[in-house]
PDB file of C-alpha atoms and ligand atoms in Angstrom:
ATOM      1  CA  MET A  21     127.080  98.538 114.673  1.00 75.00           C
ATOM      2  CA  LYS A  22     126.472  97.027 118.099  1.00 84.00           C
ATOM      3  CA  PRO A  23     123.298  95.015 118.697  1.00 90.00           C
ATOM      4  CA  VAL A  24     120.448  96.830 120.441  1.00 93.00           C
ATOM      5  CA  LYS A  25     119.469  95.150 123.691  1.00 95.00           C
ATOM      6  CA  MET A  26     115.996  95.508 125.130  1.00 95.00           C
ATOM      7  CA  SER A  27     114.170  93.904 128.052  1.00 95.00           C
ATOM      8  CA  ARG A  28     111.294  91.634 127.127  1.00 93.00           C
ATOM      9  CA  MET A  29     108.980  93.767 129.261  1.00 94.00           C
ATOM     10  CA  LEU A  30     109.718  96.900 127.237  1.00 96.00           C
ATOM     11  CA  ALA A  31     109.414  95.038 123.922  1.00 94.00           C
ATOM     12  CA  THR A  32     106.044  93.629 125.006  1.00 93.00           C
ATOM     13  CA  ARG A  33     104.830  97.102 125.955  1.00 95.00           C
ATOM     14  CA  LEU A  34     105.854  98.475 122.539  1.00 95.00           C
ATOM     15  CA  LEU A  35     104.016  95.690 120.778  1.00 93.00           C
ATOM     16  CA  PHE A  36     100.978  96.383 122.952  1.00 93.00           C
ATOM     17  CA  GLU A  37     101.066 100.075 121.951  1.00 95.00           C
ATOM     18  CA  ALA A  38     100.904  99.031 118.292  1.00 95.00           C
ATOM     19  CA  GLN A  39      98.040  96.611 118.936  1.00 93.00           C
ATOM     20  CA  LYS A  40      95.962  99.288 120.672  1.00 93.00           C
ATOM     21  CA  GLN A  41      95.504 101.046 117.314  1.00 94.00           C
ATOM     22  CA  PRO A  42      95.667  98.300 114.701  1.00 92.00           C
ATOM     23  CA  ASP A  43      94.372 100.535 111.876  1.00 95.00           C
ATOM     24  CA  ALA A  44      96.735 103.466 112.363  1.00 97.00           C
ATOM     25  CA  GLU A  45     100.463 103.871 112.831  1.00 97.00           C
ATOM     26  CA  VAL A  46     101.336 104.636 116.437  1.00 97.00           C
ATOM     27  CA  CYS A  47     104.539 106.518 117.229  1.00 97.00           C
ATOM     28  CA  GLY A  48     106.642 107.885 120.025  1.00 97.00           C
ATOM     29  CA  CYS A  49     110.056 107.931 121.646  1.00 96.00           C
ATOM     30  CA  VAL A  50     112.033 105.449 123.709  1.00 97.00           C
ATOM     31  CA  SER A  51     114.442 106.770 126.315  1.00 97.00           C
ATOM     32  CA  GLU A  52     117.713 105.323 127.521  1.00 95.00           C
ATOM     33  CA  ARG A  53     119.129 105.038 131.003  1.00 94.00           C
ATOM     34  CA  ALA A  54     122.448 103.397 131.910  1.00 91.00           C
ATOM     35  CA  GLY A  55     122.907 102.241 128.329  1.00 88.00           C
ATOM     36  CA  MET A  56     119.602 100.369 128.110  1.00 92.00           C
ATOM     37  CA  PRO A  57     116.238 101.282 126.555  1.00 96.00           C
ATOM     38  CA  HIS A  58     114.257 102.406 129.591  1.00 97.00           C
ATOM     39  CA  GLU A  59     110.830 103.975 129.013  1.00 97.00           C
ATOM     40  CA  ILE A  60     108.227 104.487 126.280  1.00 98.00           C
ATOM     41  CA  TYR A  61     106.823 107.934 125.530  1.00 98.00           C
ATOM     42  CA  PRO A  62     103.843 107.633 123.155  1.00 98.00           C
ATOM     43  CA  VAL A  63     103.263 110.728 120.993  1.00 97.00           C
ATOM     44  CA  ALA A  64     100.120 111.375 118.925  1.00 97.00           C
ATOM     45  CA  ASN A  65     100.361 110.625 115.217  1.00 96.00           C
ATOM     46  CA  VAL A  66      99.188 113.765 113.407  1.00 96.00           C
ATOM     47  CA  ALA A  67      99.848 112.540 109.846  1.00 94.00           C
ATOM     48  CA  ALA A  68      97.054 113.174 107.337  1.00 95.00           C
ATOM     49  CA  GLN A  69      97.064 109.463 106.418  1.00 94.00           C
ATOM     50  CA  PRO A  70      97.777 107.740 109.737  1.00 95.00           C
ATOM     51  CA  ALA A  71      97.112 104.293 108.255  1.00 94.00           C
ATOM     52  CA  CYS A  72     100.367 104.413 106.310  1.00 92.00           C
ATOM     53  CA  ARG A  73     102.371 107.381 107.616  1.00 94.00           C
ATOM     54  CA  PHE A  74     103.457 108.842 110.902  1.00 94.00           C
ATOM     55  CA  GLU A  75     104.248 112.340 111.994  1.00 93.00           C
ATOM     56  CA  MET A  76     104.767 112.954 115.698  1.00 94.00           C
ATOM     57  CA  ASP A  77     102.771 115.804 117.206  1.00 95.00           C
ATOM     58  CA  PRO A  78     105.480 118.493 117.744  1.00 94.00           C
ATOM     59  CA  ALA A  79     104.131 119.613 121.142  1.00 97.00           C
ATOM     60  CA  GLY A  80     103.841 116.024 122.351  1.00 97.00           C
ATOM     61  CA  GLN A  81     107.386 115.355 121.238  1.00 95.00           C
ATOM     62  CA  ILE A  82     108.709 118.383 123.135  1.00 96.00           C
ATOM     63  CA  ASP A  83     106.832 117.239 126.264  1.00 97.00           C
ATOM     64  CA  ALA A  84     108.331 113.764 125.971  1.00 97.00           C
ATOM     65  CA  LEU A  85     111.877 115.128 125.638  1.00 96.00           C
ATOM     66  CA  LYS A  86     111.305 117.453 128.601  1.00 97.00           C
ATOM     67  CA  THR A  87     110.065 114.614 130.816  1.00 98.00           C
ATOM     68  CA  MET A  88     113.061 112.481 129.795  1.00 97.00           C
ATOM     69  CA  ARG A  89     115.474 115.243 130.789  1.00 96.00           C
ATOM     70  CA  GLU A  90     113.719 115.748 134.129  1.00 98.00           C
ATOM     71  CA  ARG A  91     114.069 112.024 134.849  1.00 97.00           C
ATOM     72  CA  GLY A  92     117.740 111.961 133.861  1.00 97.00           C
ATOM     73  CA  GLU A  93     117.067 109.860 130.768  1.00 97.00           C
ATOM     74  CA  ARG A  94     118.112 110.534 127.213  1.00 94.00           C
ATOM     75  CA  MET A  95     116.469 110.060 123.842  1.00 93.00           C
ATOM     76  CA  LEU A  96     117.401 106.715 122.312  1.00 94.00           C
ATOM     77  CA  ALA A  97     114.926 105.765 119.626  1.00 95.00           C
ATOM     78  CA  ILE A  98     111.848 106.715 117.670  1.00 95.00           C
ATOM     79  CA  TYR A  99     109.319 103.936 117.311  1.00 96.00           C
ATOM     80  CA  HIS A 100     106.345 103.568 115.011  1.00 96.00           C
ATOM     81  CA  SER A 101     104.107 100.789 113.827  1.00 97.00           C
ATOM     82  CA  HIS A 102     103.183  99.464 110.395  1.00 96.00           C
ATOM     83  CA  PRO A 103      99.601  98.132 110.551  1.00 94.00           C
ATOM     84  CA  SER A 104      99.823  96.358 107.195  1.00 91.00           C
ATOM     85  CA  ALA A 105     103.431  96.460 106.021  1.00 92.00           C
ATOM     86  CA  PRO A 106     106.604  94.630 107.052  1.00 93.00           C
ATOM     87  CA  PRO A 107     108.819  96.212 109.754  1.00 95.00           C
ATOM     88  CA  GLU A 108     111.052  97.867 107.160  1.00 95.00           C
ATOM     89  CA  PRO A 109     111.458 101.621 106.582  1.00 92.00           C
ATOM     90  CA  SER A 110     109.071 102.936 103.917  1.00 90.00           C
ATOM     91  CA  VAL A 111     109.971 105.614 101.369  1.00 83.00           C
ATOM     92  CA  HIS A 112     108.043 108.087 103.532  1.00 82.00           C
ATOM     93  CA  ASP A 113     109.988 107.060 106.620  1.00 85.00           C
ATOM     94  CA  LEU A 114     113.244 107.902 104.838  1.00 75.00           C
ATOM     95  CA  GLU A 115     111.894 111.276 103.683  1.00 71.00           C
ATOM     96  CA  GLY A 116     110.621 112.295 107.084  1.00 64.00           C
ATOM     97  CA  LEU A 117     113.608 111.503 109.273  1.00 63.00           C
ATOM     98  CA  GLY A 118     113.686 114.408 111.669  1.00 68.00           C
ATOM     99  CA  TYR A 119     116.391 112.759 113.755  1.00 74.00           C
ATOM    100  CA  PRO A 120     118.854 111.311 111.275  1.00 71.00           C
ATOM    101  CA  ASP A 121     121.055 109.810 114.007  1.00 76.00           C
ATOM    102  CA  ALA A 122     118.283 108.218 116.048  1.00 83.00           C
ATOM    103  CA  LEU A 123     117.581 104.558 116.191  1.00 92.00           C
ATOM    104  CA  TYR A 124     114.311 103.615 114.508  1.00 94.00           C
ATOM    105  CA  LEU A 125     112.181 100.810 115.889  1.00 96.00           C
ATOM    106  CA  ILE A 126     109.459  99.563 113.580  1.00 96.00           C
ATOM    107  CA  ILE A 127     106.733  97.278 114.867  1.00 96.00           C
ATOM    108  CA  SER A 128     104.678  95.389 112.296  1.00 95.00           C
ATOM    109  CA  LEU A 129     101.194  93.948 112.643  1.00 92.00           C
ATOM    110  CA  ASN A 130     101.388  92.682 109.061  1.00 86.00           C
ATOM    111  CA  ILE A 131     101.323  88.988 109.852  1.00 81.00           C
ATOM    112  CA  LYS A 132      98.231  88.067 111.829  1.00 76.00           C
ATOM    113  CA  GLY A 133      99.110  86.650 115.221  1.00 72.00           C
ATOM    114  CA  VAL A 134     102.823  87.372 114.836  1.00 75.00           C
ATOM    115  CA  LEU A 135     104.247  90.589 116.161  1.00 73.00           C
ATOM    116  CA  GLU A 136     107.508  91.662 114.676  1.00 92.00           C
ATOM    117  CA  MET A 137     109.858  94.453 115.657  1.00 95.00           C
ATOM    118  CA  ARG A 138     113.083  95.449 113.917  1.00 96.00           C
ATOM    119  CA  ALA A 139     115.655  98.200 114.546  1.00 96.00           C
ATOM    120  CA  TRP A 140     117.146 100.494 111.928  1.00 94.00           C
ATOM    121  CA  GLN A 141     119.720 103.236 111.844  1.00 91.00           C
ATOM    122  CA  ARG A 142     120.962 105.548 109.147  1.00 86.00           C
ATOM    123  CA  GLU A 143     124.472 104.873 107.907  1.00 83.00           C
ATOM    124  CA  ASN A 144     125.920 106.718 104.924  1.00 78.00           C
ATOM    125  CA  ALA A 145     122.511 107.900 103.662  1.00 77.00           C
ATOM    126  CA  ALA A 146     121.010 104.400 103.787  1.00 82.00           C
ATOM    127  CA  MET A 147     118.993 102.690 106.494  1.00 87.00           C
ATOM    128  CA  ARG A 148     120.867  99.730 107.923  1.00 91.00           C
ATOM    129  CA  GLU A 149     119.289  97.124 110.131  1.00 94.00           C
ATOM    130  CA  ARG A 150     120.667  96.682 113.641  1.00 94.00           C
ATOM    131  CA  VAL A 151     120.421  93.401 115.455  1.00 95.00           C
ATOM    132  CA  LEU A 152     117.748  93.626 118.145  1.00 95.00           C
ATOM    133  CA  THR A 153     118.306  91.317 121.101  1.00 94.00           C
ATOM    134  CA  ILE A 154     115.437  90.807 123.525  1.00 93.00           C
ATOM    135  CA  LEU A 155     116.655  89.926 127.004  1.00 92.00           C
ATOM    136  CA  ASP A 156     114.627  87.665 129.255  1.00 85.00           C
TER     137      ASP A 156
HETATM  138 ZN1   ZN B 237     107.109 103.525 108.600  1.00 68.76          ZN
END
């Protein structure tokens, strides 16, 4: 699979989203324009245990997709944060994949002072990591 390229500005904004709620998983969508990740669409996490699970608010998700279409963007990735786990898909993440073909970005706040983000995509029923390249 091809590496995922992302501007440093967008990566920084995603990390900031995760830091805003350090005790709960944040989630949302990332759009694409001209082959590059373009904009972040935060969606409320309505999971019963938001500290270790995420479930995007269905209405918020529909709104995000609608706005993307209106702006001529398309859905690229689903992002969420792990407040206290590494940036690897959890068992729950694999169970709850509503968009099996989407790219999954996981941001981890697990290591104090170090923000990590990794990209994953399903391939033959398993989650495979994709190389994430941050462009300056
Ligand atoms: Zn997760």
